[in-house]
XYZ file of C-alpha atoms in Angstrom:
503
model
C 64.119 -12.310 43.759
C 66.808 -12.964 46.397
C 66.312 -14.589 49.778
C 66.035 -11.351 51.760
C 63.478 -9.906 49.363
C 61.409 -13.142 49.428
C 61.348 -12.975 53.236
C 60.002 -9.417 53.157
C 57.296 -10.229 50.633
C 56.274 -13.416 52.449
C 55.577 -11.472 55.639
C 53.550 -8.746 53.975
C 51.098 -8.189 51.178
C 52.827 -5.067 49.842
C 49.922 -4.011 47.633
C 47.426 -4.317 50.504
C 49.750 -2.330 52.751
C 50.126 0.455 50.199
C 46.345 0.617 49.770
C 45.703 0.779 53.512
C 48.362 3.454 54.075
C 46.824 5.555 51.315
C 43.272 5.073 52.590
C 44.287 6.034 56.131
C 46.768 8.751 55.196
C 44.903 11.575 56.949
C 44.356 9.601 60.159
C 48.026 8.559 60.240
C 49.121 12.167 59.712
C 46.903 13.332 62.574
C 48.463 10.650 64.765
C 52.014 11.632 63.803
C 51.253 15.273 64.552
C 49.491 14.556 67.854
C 52.056 12.039 69.126
C 55.291 13.525 67.743
C 54.482 17.033 66.476
C 55.430 16.032 62.917
C 54.217 18.102 59.968
C 52.704 16.623 56.777
C 55.425 15.116 54.603
C 57.927 14.774 57.432
C 57.649 10.978 57.265
C 57.983 9.482 53.807
C 55.850 6.583 52.583
C 58.858 4.292 52.719
C 59.407 5.100 56.396
C 55.760 4.390 57.180
C 56.089 1.083 55.388
C 59.143 0.250 57.504
C 57.193 1.148 60.633
C 54.333 -1.125 59.561
C 56.796 -3.953 58.912
C 58.270 -3.497 62.388
C 54.844 -3.493 64.019
C 53.716 -6.583 62.147
C 56.831 -8.496 63.160
C 56.247 -7.544 66.807
C 52.457 -7.794 67.026
C 51.747 -10.662 64.578
C 48.398 -9.054 63.728
C 46.494 -8.478 60.453
C 47.327 -5.398 58.426
C 44.163 -3.416 59.319
C 45.047 -3.801 63.002
C 48.603 -2.625 62.309
C 47.242 0.502 60.604
C 44.890 1.082 63.540
C 47.889 1.074 65.891
C 49.580 3.706 63.725
C 46.467 5.899 63.977
C 46.063 5.786 67.764
C 46.067 9.024 69.792
C 47.723 8.717 72.226
C 49.893 5.964 70.802
C 50.882 3.067 73.057
C 54.408 3.416 74.428
C 55.487 0.014 73.118
C 54.211 0.950 69.653
C 56.161 4.224 69.807
C 59.381 2.365 70.584
C 58.812 -0.004 67.660
C 58.093 2.609 64.990
C 60.398 5.464 66.042
C 63.639 3.868 64.742
C 61.946 3.627 61.319
C 60.679 7.219 61.087
C 63.643 9.126 62.518
C 66.834 10.334 60.832
C 70.407 9.182 61.520
C 72.360 11.890 59.670
C 74.994 13.425 61.993
C 78.745 13.627 62.426
C 81.314 15.192 64.716
C 81.481 19.007 64.690
C 78.781 19.346 62.055
C 78.329 23.057 61.263
C 81.756 24.065 62.609
C 80.785 27.748 62.782
C 78.641 26.926 65.820
C 81.541 25.386 67.723
C 83.875 28.231 66.742
C 81.335 30.691 68.172
C 81.048 28.655 71.376
C 84.797 28.674 71.879
C 85.549 32.255 70.848
C 82.467 34.184 72.011
C 80.012 32.323 74.200
C 82.253 30.423 76.626
C 84.521 33.412 77.491
C 81.500 35.522 78.454
C 79.839 32.616 80.252
C 83.022 31.921 82.218
C 83.085 35.513 83.517
C 79.433 35.369 84.579
C 79.926 32.025 86.310
C 83.010 33.186 88.195
C 81.240 36.371 89.237
C 78.343 34.316 90.570
C 80.633 31.819 92.304
C 79.124 28.871 90.454
C 81.758 26.966 88.476
C 79.406 24.662 86.588
C 78.183 24.594 82.988
C 75.435 22.368 81.651
C 74.464 21.959 77.992
C 71.591 20.079 76.399
C 71.807 18.347 73.027
C 68.121 17.928 72.135
C 67.614 15.406 69.344
C 71.146 14.044 69.706
C 70.702 11.030 67.378
C 73.739 8.727 67.731
C 75.673 11.110 69.983
C 78.207 12.843 67.740
C 76.790 16.297 68.515
C 76.740 15.724 72.271
C 80.328 14.466 72.313
C 81.379 17.428 70.134
C 79.950 19.766 72.781
C 81.776 17.839 75.496
C 85.081 18.018 73.606
C 84.630 21.769 73.130
C 84.033 22.272 76.872
C 86.922 19.976 77.765
C 89.369 21.866 75.550
C 88.253 25.310 76.687
C 88.485 24.568 80.426
C 91.512 22.276 80.173
C 93.849 22.849 83.106
C 91.312 24.888 85.104
C 90.414 23.345 88.456
C 86.992 23.175 90.078
C 84.738 23.267 87.024
C 81.789 20.870 86.682
C 81.055 20.370 82.983
C 78.027 18.355 81.873
C 76.142 17.589 78.667
C 72.640 16.105 78.764
C 71.715 14.456 75.451
C 68.198 13.312 74.589
C 66.557 11.607 71.629
C 63.297 9.794 70.974
C 65.064 6.909 69.203
C 66.266 4.305 71.717
C 68.356 2.555 69.050
C 70.259 5.764 68.342
C 70.841 6.207 72.070
C 72.257 2.690 72.341
C 74.855 3.615 69.712
C 75.573 6.894 71.500
C 76.095 5.227 74.864
C 78.413 2.657 73.297
C 80.473 5.499 71.846
C 82.118 3.598 68.973
C 82.120 5.218 65.512
C 83.230 4.564 61.937
C 85.033 6.903 59.585
C 81.808 8.435 58.245
C 81.301 10.168 61.590
C 84.738 11.800 61.322
C 84.342 13.291 57.842
C 85.158 16.866 58.968
C 87.296 16.146 62.023
C 91.045 16.978 61.985
C 93.299 13.979 62.510
C 94.890 15.594 65.561
C 91.514 15.914 67.302
C 90.589 12.348 66.421
C 93.890 11.040 67.795
C 93.461 12.971 71.066
C 89.893 11.941 71.793
C 89.421 8.483 70.245
C 91.061 5.077 70.382
C 90.621 2.083 68.119
C 87.906 -0.421 69.040
C 87.379 -3.962 67.796
C 84.071 -3.980 65.888
C 85.275 -3.137 62.370
C 82.909 -2.905 59.379
C 83.294 -3.688 55.673
C 82.360 -0.264 54.297
C 84.039 -0.626 50.900
C 83.338 -4.058 49.350
C 86.508 -5.629 48.077
C 88.793 -3.942 50.613
C 89.734 -4.980 54.154
C 87.356 -4.033 56.938
C 87.796 -0.493 58.209
C 88.571 0.468 61.779
C 86.155 1.984 64.251
C 87.020 4.303 67.100
C 85.786 4.727 70.663
C 85.345 8.093 72.369
C 87.780 8.902 75.182
C 86.383 7.876 78.575
C 86.945 11.396 79.963
C 84.604 12.798 77.314
C 82.116 9.945 77.578
C 81.720 10.526 81.316
C 80.736 14.153 80.707
C 77.621 13.119 78.739
C 74.354 11.629 80.036
C 71.908 10.168 77.514
C 68.148 9.885 78.025
C 65.123 8.938 75.933
C 62.727 11.845 75.347
C 59.883 12.773 73.000
C 60.260 16.557 72.624
C 56.559 16.840 71.737
C 55.304 14.939 74.783
C 52.956 16.954 77.067
C 55.215 16.221 80.039
C 58.981 15.744 80.046
C 59.257 13.034 82.689
C 63.030 12.719 82.456
C 65.105 12.939 85.638
C 67.982 14.548 83.733
C 65.752 17.570 83.016
C 64.014 17.902 86.370
C 64.900 20.942 88.499
C 67.589 21.889 85.985
C 68.280 24.894 83.789
C 70.844 24.961 81.015
C 73.431 27.444 79.835
C 73.142 26.211 76.252
C 70.614 24.170 74.274
C 71.507 22.768 70.859
C 68.566 21.520 68.786
C 69.596 21.382 65.138
C 67.620 20.008 62.203
C 64.661 19.004 64.370
C 62.298 21.959 63.960
C 62.140 21.495 60.173
C 60.203 18.246 60.687
C 57.667 19.725 63.123
C 54.302 21.315 62.526
C 54.638 25.070 63.028
C 52.570 25.099 66.232
C 54.618 22.228 67.672
C 57.867 23.995 66.757
C 56.738 27.256 68.382
C 55.665 25.417 71.541
C 59.010 23.604 71.724
C 60.942 26.868 71.403
C 58.939 28.358 74.294
C 59.662 25.293 76.425
C 63.368 25.588 75.637
C 63.283 29.181 76.927
C 61.919 27.936 80.263
C 64.876 25.573 80.599
C 67.546 28.184 79.845
C 69.456 30.402 82.247
C 69.286 34.198 81.683
C 71.528 34.995 78.691
C 71.462 31.299 77.827
C 71.836 30.399 74.155
C 69.833 28.265 71.727
C 71.428 26.924 68.533
C 69.189 25.625 65.735
C 69.918 24.327 62.230
C 70.846 26.583 59.283
C 67.362 26.452 57.733
C 65.449 26.836 61.012
C 65.927 30.445 62.297
C 62.595 31.620 60.888
C 60.846 29.380 63.449
C 62.051 31.813 66.133
C 60.085 34.809 64.843
C 58.219 36.363 67.785
C 59.928 33.986 70.225
C 61.458 34.552 73.684
C 64.869 34.940 71.998
C 66.892 37.638 70.271
C 69.008 36.795 67.258
C 72.773 37.222 67.163
C 74.530 37.049 63.817
C 77.706 34.993 63.790
C 79.991 34.196 60.900
C 77.933 32.182 58.421
C 75.024 31.688 60.764
C 72.722 32.858 63.528
C 72.294 31.854 67.147
C 69.699 32.969 69.698
C 70.043 34.464 73.187
C 67.228 34.209 75.714
C 65.462 37.514 76.315
C 65.710 38.794 79.888
C 62.497 40.863 80.028
C 59.543 42.131 78.028
C 61.164 45.530 77.423
C 63.944 43.792 75.568
C 61.319 41.923 73.562
C 59.740 45.193 72.430
C 63.099 46.769 71.634
C 64.387 44.123 69.240
C 61.931 44.028 66.356
C 63.951 44.703 63.225
C 64.106 42.161 60.429
C 67.129 40.019 59.730
C 68.398 39.914 56.157
C 67.522 36.979 53.945
C 69.417 33.833 54.893
C 72.482 33.098 52.770
C 73.632 29.739 51.559
C 76.782 28.441 53.208
C 80.048 29.747 51.774
C 82.909 27.493 52.845
C 85.427 30.224 52.062
C 83.834 32.651 54.529
C 84.233 30.603 57.720
C 87.059 29.043 59.662
C 87.899 25.449 58.910
C 87.123 22.853 61.549
C 90.833 22.573 62.225
C 91.024 26.315 62.901
C 87.940 26.235 65.083
C 89.431 23.499 67.266
C 92.842 25.155 67.659
C 93.271 26.597 71.194
C 93.156 30.413 71.163
C 94.802 32.875 73.487
C 92.325 34.336 75.970
C 91.778 38.075 75.743
C 92.089 40.295 78.855
C 89.185 39.962 81.245
C 87.844 43.448 80.555
C 87.304 42.567 76.884
C 85.299 39.429 77.636
C 81.954 41.001 78.372
C 78.959 38.915 77.295
C 78.339 39.218 73.543
C 75.770 41.841 72.594
C 72.883 40.428 70.551
C 72.150 41.875 67.153
C 68.987 44.000 67.329
C 67.080 41.911 64.801
C 64.735 39.014 65.288
C 62.402 38.320 62.374
C 63.339 35.886 59.614
C 61.586 35.887 56.258
C 61.257 32.558 54.506
C 63.514 32.961 51.482
C 64.158 31.265 48.163
C 67.454 30.028 49.559
C 65.804 27.737 52.104
C 64.387 25.327 49.503
C 67.718 24.112 48.067
C 69.216 24.009 51.553
C 66.387 21.821 52.837
C 66.572 19.604 49.751
C 70.289 19.114 50.356
C 69.668 18.202 54.009
C 66.876 15.782 53.021
C 69.209 14.070 50.546
C 71.901 13.679 53.224
C 69.375 12.252 55.656
C 68.047 9.707 53.147
C 71.602 8.596 52.404
C 72.400 8.328 56.119
C 69.274 6.227 56.716
C 70.172 3.976 53.787
C 73.689 3.469 55.126
C 72.296 2.660 58.559
C 69.835 0.133 57.116
C 72.514 -1.583 55.051
C 74.881 -1.758 58.030
C 72.020 -3.189 60.129
C 71.375 -6.042 57.705
C 68.323 -4.440 56.071
C 69.852 -3.909 52.637
C 66.571 -4.570 50.794
C 64.958 -1.657 52.594
C 67.984 0.514 51.889
C 67.498 -0.264 48.195
C 63.865 0.885 48.315
C 64.822 4.131 50.048
C 67.600 4.908 47.560
C 65.351 3.985 44.636
C 62.795 6.605 45.701
C 65.518 9.258 45.786
C 66.956 8.144 42.435
C 63.547 8.757 40.846
C 63.980 12.431 41.818
C 67.718 12.678 41.127
C 68.345 10.465 38.109
C 71.899 11.692 37.419
C 73.402 11.437 40.905
C 76.362 9.019 40.747
C 76.592 8.623 44.532
C 73.048 7.261 44.748
C 73.708 4.604 42.106
C 76.958 3.667 43.848
C 75.276 3.296 47.241
C 72.402 1.284 45.797
C 74.965 -0.910 44.057
C 76.604 -1.624 47.421
C 73.211 -2.460 48.914
C 72.559 -4.902 46.060
C 75.895 -6.570 46.859
C 74.662 -7.095 50.426
C 71.512 -8.799 49.086
C 73.667 -10.952 46.756
C 71.943 -9.492 43.675
C 75.221 -9.096 41.793
C 73.675 -8.327 38.406
C 71.742 -5.339 39.751
C 74.812 -4.279 41.724
C 76.981 -4.379 38.607
C 74.414 -2.374 36.639
C 74.215 0.381 39.259
C 77.962 0.592 39.717
C 78.450 0.982 35.961
C 75.792 3.723 35.900
C 77.711 5.481 38.684
C 80.925 5.258 36.647
C 79.203 6.532 33.502
C 78.243 9.657 35.466
C 81.509 9.869 37.414
C 84.305 7.963 35.605
C 86.957 8.607 38.313
C 84.952 6.980 41.144
C 87.714 4.747 42.520
C 85.565 2.884 45.044
C 83.059 1.897 42.333
C 85.852 0.174 40.378
C 86.877 -1.661 43.552
C 83.292 -2.811 44.165
C 83.071 -4.072 40.563
C 86.353 -5.926 41.109
C 84.852 -7.639 44.149
C 81.895 -8.791 42.004
C 84.226 -10.138 39.324
C 86.229 -11.967 41.982
C 83.038 -13.513 43.384
C 82.187 -14.770 39.898
C 85.686 -16.179 39.431
C 86.454 -13.801 36.551
C 90.087 -12.953 37.301
C 90.760 -10.938 34.130
C 87.696 -8.735 34.752
C 88.747 -8.290 38.383
C 92.250 -7.140 37.405
C 90.804 -4.768 34.791
C 88.706 -3.003 37.431
C 91.589 -2.910 39.917
C 93.820 -1.445 37.193
C 91.254 1.278 36.494
C 91.129 2.054 40.212
C 94.933 2.316 40.355
C 94.926 4.586 37.292
C 92.654 7.130 38.961
C 94.381 6.715 42.334
C 97.621 7.821 40.655
C 95.990 11.217 40.110
C 95.337 11.694 43.842
C 97.983 12.860 46.296
C 99.233 10.043 48.531
C 97.983 11.601 51.763
C 94.629 12.746 50.359
C 91.525 10.784 51.362
C 89.917 8.917 48.472
C 86.351 10.211 47.910
C 83.747 7.748 49.139
C 86.319 5.584 50.938
C 85.332 6.525 54.485
C 88.723 7.999 55.279
C 91.280 5.814 53.438
C 94.270 7.802 52.070
C 95.226 7.235 48.428
C 98.572 5.566 49.226
C 96.989 3.125 51.676
C 94.346 2.204 49.108
C 96.954 1.697 46.371
C 98.885 -0.626 48.689
C 95.713 -2.603 49.470
C 94.834 -3.046 45.791
C 98.390 -4.002 44.849
C 98.361 -6.615 47.592
C 95.003 -8.007 46.388
C 96.196 -8.209 42.773
C 99.363 -10.035 43.811
C 97.440 -12.890 45.432
């Protein structure tokens, strides 16, 4: 057992904790639903264990008292702030679901601009609800900035809220690594970001990778605030006496109890302007059955427009077709969606007409889509934990997922990296070799193995792994990004390895 693992076990009796969590499972679930609107299963056992660890470190109380705090209704505010970073999800990146931003640029903003000019009010306000670490909110701001670029007199604002104060700290800082740019064109990144100083070692064995800060012009458009969307009252100054033209709340409803989700959707309607739009995640439209919104089909997705009156509500009652899985060939690329478009003549820019369909059946396609999203979120949480110095907890999280997906090479690779952080090199080597057995051309796994060999002073083994990495790199185009490298092109990686081998 390594030092970090011994520290965890010294602070807690893991068996006693597991027993208490199981014995109080129903009371804890009632508390999570009452305090946060969360449905059963939304918080995994591992996350509850993390929350208990955090509470014990802060409160210095016996385990039964820690469990009692988790069961409280209403929960103390200081307890909420301690446990929320452990039970929330960090998976997000810039311009995630690009079809939404293409629709904003091509359909929603042209119609909204006409209505605003006609009303003499040149201001647009958007709300990113459940903004996590800020990538979504800044993506909205960049979209507004590009659309209204060169036009004078417009006031453009994005309010971004999240329950996780640690996520908001990252968002306010505005500095991001390559993982947040996985779908962003280089040209957009170069226009809106500049290099900052706090680099991270994301690929063991290679130099630390750069991080990038959001442009100040974009950062100033966004205001961040802490908010529990399931709280009885929204006591947030940024929301008071304000209505929004657009609300984006993606991949939040899927974690909520159905009643909590329905109540939240109704509250969103109260905060939207007439003809205002609500965007939810790809697997969430069915939550808006019988809601104050009408559905509008867009390419590879659905968005929702606020109903103006009850007559409209009665008119639009047809059923939408079963939801399709994403087809990357049927939508514009992110690069296309961010390319400025010529504006059509004013007479053709009438507000988009909603599709006369509102009811979503729950279909067989939702299960694999949700499973895919859950996998991404677990991986994102594990990455966050490892980067935050909690590699042992990242290992536990990845191990739970590996039990379900025993042939996923990425999971073994990521757990191998986490083991490197805990200095358990034998376990790291084992996982990295399992990853390579399943995916023999995984370049970054060879590099990680080389770093282990170097640590052990085994130069011949190190060069063997570097040589294998170079062999597979030779099959990748020089300008292509190496899979799993967080944005490093093949040529740059070859140069790095050649330099390391020459030392």
